[in-house]
Tab-separated table of C-alpha atoms and ligand atoms in Angstrom:
chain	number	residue	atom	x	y	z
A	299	UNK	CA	73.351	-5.794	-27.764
A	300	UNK	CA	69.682	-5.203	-27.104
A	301	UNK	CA	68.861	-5.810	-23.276
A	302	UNK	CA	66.572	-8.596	-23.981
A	303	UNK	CA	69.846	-10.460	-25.424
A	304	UNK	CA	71.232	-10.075	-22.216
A	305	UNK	CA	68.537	-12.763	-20.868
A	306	UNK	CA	69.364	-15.407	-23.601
A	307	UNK	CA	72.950	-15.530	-23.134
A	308	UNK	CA	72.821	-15.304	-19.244
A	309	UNK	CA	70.277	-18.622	-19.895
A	310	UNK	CA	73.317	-20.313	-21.171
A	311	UNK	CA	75.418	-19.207	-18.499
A	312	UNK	CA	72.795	-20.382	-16.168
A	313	UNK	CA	72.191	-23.944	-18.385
A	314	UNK	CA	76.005	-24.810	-18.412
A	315	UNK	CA	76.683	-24.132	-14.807
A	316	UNK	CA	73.617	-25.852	-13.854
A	317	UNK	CA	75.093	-28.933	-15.905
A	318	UNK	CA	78.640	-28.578	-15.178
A	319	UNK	CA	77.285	-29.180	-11.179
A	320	UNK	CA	75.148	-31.898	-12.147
A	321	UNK	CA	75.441	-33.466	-15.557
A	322	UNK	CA	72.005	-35.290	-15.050
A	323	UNK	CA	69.874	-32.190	-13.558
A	324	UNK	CA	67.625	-31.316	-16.919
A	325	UNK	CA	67.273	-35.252	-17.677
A	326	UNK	CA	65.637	-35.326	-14.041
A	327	UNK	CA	63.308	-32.133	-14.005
A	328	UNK	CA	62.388	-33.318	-17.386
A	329	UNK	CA	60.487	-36.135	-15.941
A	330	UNK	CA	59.578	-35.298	-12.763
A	331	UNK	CA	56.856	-32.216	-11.293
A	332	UNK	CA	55.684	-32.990	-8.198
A	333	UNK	CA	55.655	-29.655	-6.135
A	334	UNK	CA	54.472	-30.159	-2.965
A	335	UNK	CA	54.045	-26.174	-2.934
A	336	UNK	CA	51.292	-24.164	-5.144
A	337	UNK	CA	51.900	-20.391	-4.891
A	338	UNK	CA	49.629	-17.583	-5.468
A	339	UNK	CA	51.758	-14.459	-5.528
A	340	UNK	CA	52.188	-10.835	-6.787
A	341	UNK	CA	53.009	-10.517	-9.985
A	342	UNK	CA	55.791	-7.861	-8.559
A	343	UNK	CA	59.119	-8.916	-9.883
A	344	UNK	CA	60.922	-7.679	-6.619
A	345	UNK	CA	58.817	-11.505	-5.439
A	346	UNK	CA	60.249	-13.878	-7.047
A	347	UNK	CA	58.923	-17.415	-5.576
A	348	UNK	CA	61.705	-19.433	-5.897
A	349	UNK	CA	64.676	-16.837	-4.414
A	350	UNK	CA	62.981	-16.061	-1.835
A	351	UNK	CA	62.163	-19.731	-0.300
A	352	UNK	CA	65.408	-21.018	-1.246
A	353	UNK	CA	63.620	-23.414	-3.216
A	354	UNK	CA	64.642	-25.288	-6.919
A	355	UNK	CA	62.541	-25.408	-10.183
A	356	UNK	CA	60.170	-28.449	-9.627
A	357	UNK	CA	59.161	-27.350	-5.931
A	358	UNK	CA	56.541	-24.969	-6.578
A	359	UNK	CA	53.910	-24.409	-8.548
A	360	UNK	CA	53.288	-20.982	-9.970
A	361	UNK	CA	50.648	-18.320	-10.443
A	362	UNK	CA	51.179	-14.683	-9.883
A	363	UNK	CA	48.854	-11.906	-10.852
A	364	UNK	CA	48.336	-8.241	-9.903
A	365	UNK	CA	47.740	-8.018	-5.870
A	366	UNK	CA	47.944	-12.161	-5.428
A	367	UNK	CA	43.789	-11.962	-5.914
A	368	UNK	CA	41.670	-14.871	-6.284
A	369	UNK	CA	38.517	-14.631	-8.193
A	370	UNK	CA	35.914	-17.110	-8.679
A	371	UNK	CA	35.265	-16.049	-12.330
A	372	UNK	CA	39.164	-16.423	-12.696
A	373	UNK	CA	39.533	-19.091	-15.661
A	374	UNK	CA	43.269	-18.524	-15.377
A	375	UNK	CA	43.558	-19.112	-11.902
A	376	UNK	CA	40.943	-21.312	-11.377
A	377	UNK	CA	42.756	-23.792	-13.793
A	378	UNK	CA	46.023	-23.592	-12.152
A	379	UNK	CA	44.248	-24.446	-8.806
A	380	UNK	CA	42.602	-27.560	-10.199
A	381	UNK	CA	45.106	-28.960	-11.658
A	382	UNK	CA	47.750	-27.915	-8.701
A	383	UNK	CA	44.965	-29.505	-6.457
A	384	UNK	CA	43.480	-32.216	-8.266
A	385	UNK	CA	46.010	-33.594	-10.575
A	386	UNK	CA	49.996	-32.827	-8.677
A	387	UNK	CA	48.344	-33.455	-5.263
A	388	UNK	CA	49.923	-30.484	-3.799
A	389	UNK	CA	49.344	-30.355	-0.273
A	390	UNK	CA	49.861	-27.145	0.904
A	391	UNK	CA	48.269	-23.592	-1.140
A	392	UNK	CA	50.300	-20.256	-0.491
A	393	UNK	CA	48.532	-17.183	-1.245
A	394	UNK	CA	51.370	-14.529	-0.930
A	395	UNK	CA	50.969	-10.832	-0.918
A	396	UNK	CA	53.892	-8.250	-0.316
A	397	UNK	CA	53.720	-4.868	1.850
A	398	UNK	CA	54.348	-2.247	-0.452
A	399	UNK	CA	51.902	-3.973	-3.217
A	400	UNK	CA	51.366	-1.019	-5.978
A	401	UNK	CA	47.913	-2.566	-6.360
A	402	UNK	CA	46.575	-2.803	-3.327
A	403	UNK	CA	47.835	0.947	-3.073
A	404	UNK	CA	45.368	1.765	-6.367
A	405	UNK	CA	42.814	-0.001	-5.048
A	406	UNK	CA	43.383	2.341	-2.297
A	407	UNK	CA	43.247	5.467	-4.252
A	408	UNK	CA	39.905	7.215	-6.376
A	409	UNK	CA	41.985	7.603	-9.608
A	410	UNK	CA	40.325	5.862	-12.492
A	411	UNK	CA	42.786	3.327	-13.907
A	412	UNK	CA	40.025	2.934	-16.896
A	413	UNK	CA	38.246	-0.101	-17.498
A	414	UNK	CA	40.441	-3.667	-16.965
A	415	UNK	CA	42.334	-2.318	-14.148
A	416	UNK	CA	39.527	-0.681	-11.915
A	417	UNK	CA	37.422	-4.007	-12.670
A	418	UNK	CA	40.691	-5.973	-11.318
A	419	UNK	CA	41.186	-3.288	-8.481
A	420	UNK	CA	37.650	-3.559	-7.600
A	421	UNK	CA	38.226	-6.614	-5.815
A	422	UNK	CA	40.512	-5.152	-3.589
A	423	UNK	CA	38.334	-2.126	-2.934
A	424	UNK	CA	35.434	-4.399	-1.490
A	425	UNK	CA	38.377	-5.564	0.849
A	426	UNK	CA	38.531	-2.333	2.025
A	427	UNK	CA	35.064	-1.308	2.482
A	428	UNK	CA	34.515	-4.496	4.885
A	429	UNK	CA	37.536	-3.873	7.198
A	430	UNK	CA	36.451	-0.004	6.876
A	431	UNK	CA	36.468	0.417	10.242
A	432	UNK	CA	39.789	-1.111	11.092
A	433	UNK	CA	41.736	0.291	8.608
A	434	UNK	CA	40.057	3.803	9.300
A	435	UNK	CA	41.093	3.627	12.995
A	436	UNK	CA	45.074	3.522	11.662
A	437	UNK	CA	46.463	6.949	11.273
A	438	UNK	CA	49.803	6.106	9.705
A	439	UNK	CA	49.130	5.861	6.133
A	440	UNK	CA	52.034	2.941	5.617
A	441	UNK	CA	50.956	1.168	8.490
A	442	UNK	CA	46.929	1.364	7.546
A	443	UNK	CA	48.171	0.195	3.876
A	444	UNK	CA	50.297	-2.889	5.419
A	445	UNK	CA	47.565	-4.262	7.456
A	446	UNK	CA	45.349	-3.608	4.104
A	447	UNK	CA	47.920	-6.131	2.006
A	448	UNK	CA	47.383	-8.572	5.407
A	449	UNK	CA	43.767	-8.421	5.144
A	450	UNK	CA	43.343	-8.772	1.728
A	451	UNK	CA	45.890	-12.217	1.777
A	452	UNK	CA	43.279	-13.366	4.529
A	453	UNK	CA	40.348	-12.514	1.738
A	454	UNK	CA	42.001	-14.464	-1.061
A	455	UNK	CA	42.678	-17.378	1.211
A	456	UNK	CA	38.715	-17.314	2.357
A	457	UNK	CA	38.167	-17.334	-1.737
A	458	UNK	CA	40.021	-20.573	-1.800
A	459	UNK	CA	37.699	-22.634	0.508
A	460	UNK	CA	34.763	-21.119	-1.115
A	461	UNK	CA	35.572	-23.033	-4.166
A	462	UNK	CA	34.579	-26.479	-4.857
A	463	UNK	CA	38.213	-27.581	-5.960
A	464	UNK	CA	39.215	-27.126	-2.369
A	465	UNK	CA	36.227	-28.350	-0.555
A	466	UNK	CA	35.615	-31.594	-2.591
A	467	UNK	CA	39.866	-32.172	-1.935
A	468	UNK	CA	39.443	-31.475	1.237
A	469	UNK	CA	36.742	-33.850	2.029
A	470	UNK	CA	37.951	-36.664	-0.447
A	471	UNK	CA	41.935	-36.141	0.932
A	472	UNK	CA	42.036	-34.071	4.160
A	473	UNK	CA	44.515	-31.846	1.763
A	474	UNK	CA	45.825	-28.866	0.894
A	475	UNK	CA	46.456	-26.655	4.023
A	476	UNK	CA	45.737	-23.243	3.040
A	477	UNK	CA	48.189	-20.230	4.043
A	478	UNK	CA	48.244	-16.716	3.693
A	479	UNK	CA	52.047	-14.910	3.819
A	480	UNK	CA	53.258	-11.545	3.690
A	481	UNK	CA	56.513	-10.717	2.255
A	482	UNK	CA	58.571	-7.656	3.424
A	483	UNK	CA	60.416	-5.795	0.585
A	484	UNK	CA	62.851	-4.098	3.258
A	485	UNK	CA	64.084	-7.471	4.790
A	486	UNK	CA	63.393	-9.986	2.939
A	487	UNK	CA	61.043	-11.545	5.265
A	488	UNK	CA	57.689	-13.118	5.162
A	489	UNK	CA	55.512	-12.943	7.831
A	490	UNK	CA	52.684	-16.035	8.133
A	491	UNK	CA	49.021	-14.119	8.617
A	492	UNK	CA	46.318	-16.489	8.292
A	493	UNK	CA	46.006	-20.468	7.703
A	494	UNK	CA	43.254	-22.657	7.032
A	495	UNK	CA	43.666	-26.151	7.990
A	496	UNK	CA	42.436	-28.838	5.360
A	497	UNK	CA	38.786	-29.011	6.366
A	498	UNK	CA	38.158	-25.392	7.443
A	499	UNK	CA	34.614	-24.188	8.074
A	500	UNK	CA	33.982	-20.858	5.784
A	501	UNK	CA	30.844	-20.575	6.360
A	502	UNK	CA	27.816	-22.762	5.365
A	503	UNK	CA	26.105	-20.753	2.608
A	504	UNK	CA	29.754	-21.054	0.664
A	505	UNK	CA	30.021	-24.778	1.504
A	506	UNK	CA	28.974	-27.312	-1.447
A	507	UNK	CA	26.553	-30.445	-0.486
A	508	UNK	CA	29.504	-32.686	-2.226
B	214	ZN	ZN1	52.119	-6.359	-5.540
């Protein structure tokens, strides 16, 4: 059996227990999505969204890339927001990052990953060169990378309420909430580091006349 076989007949393992629990469970997902939730994570697969909130298909809305990043020439990303934001009505954005993050540790690092990945990393590295001092002052390399993966969740959340799909919701519907989590790969924990409440001031040269 080729290992990718594996994953088709564990889906109909997973399809007939879901059923045999609940014969009506696909005939309701089918026809509702309404996540309350949209998540912005690491594309990681030790961070699975789901497992580890303890939450069911239909309660969150998904987008994962390298180093949870978002960047306001994003397509990709920028579509998933609008139409978590604009069209579900979610009402609360989660920007998750993980300690340990492989990309935020390149983005750390002077090797050239050639072109698409140091143009991704870059991000990351001018996350770096404005907490320069801050991160400088930590002598413990794990700890000084940690509190890098904290600062750049704060910097994607700020890159949320720069953009107009958040600003014009927030103004128009006093939602989403905006949060930026940290997720432990040793315990399983994540640990809340920044939030931006629906109307947040980021500054008035990023905020829209709308
Ligand atoms: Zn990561």
């Amino acid at each position: 059996m080729h290992p990718y076989e594996r994953l088709l007949l564990e889906n109909k393992a997973w399809a007939a227990e879901k059923l045999a629990e609940d014969p009506q469970y696909f005939k309701r997902l089918e026809h509702i999505q309404t996540p309350e939730f949209l998540w912005i994570g690491c594309s990681d697969s030790r961070v699975p969204a789901n497992e580890i909130t303890g939450t069911q298909p239909g309660e969150i809305f998904v987008h994962r890339n390298v180093a949870n990043l978002v960047v306001n020439s994003d397509v990709n990303l920028l579509a998933v927001l609008d139409y978590a934001v604009t069209h579900l009505k979610v009402k609360h954005v989660i920007v998750c990052g993980h300690y340990g993050c492989g990309g935020v540790k390149a983005a750390s690092t002077q090797t050239d990953y050639k072109p698409v990945l140091n143009m991704w990393l870059r991000n990351i590295k001018d996350v770096i060169n404005s907490h320069e001092e801050e991160l400088d002052a930590i002598a413990d390399e794990e700890e000084r990378s940690n509190r890098l993966v904290e600062l750049n969740v704060r910097e994607q959340v700020c890159n949320l309420a720069k953009t107009t799909i958040i600003q014009r919701c927030w103004k128009k519907e006093q939602r989403p909430d905006l949060h930026g989590w940290v997720y432990s790969l040793k315990d399983g924990i994540i640990k809340p580091v920044f939030e931006m409440k629906a109307g947040s001031h980021i500054g008035s040269i990023y905020e829209y006349d709308l």
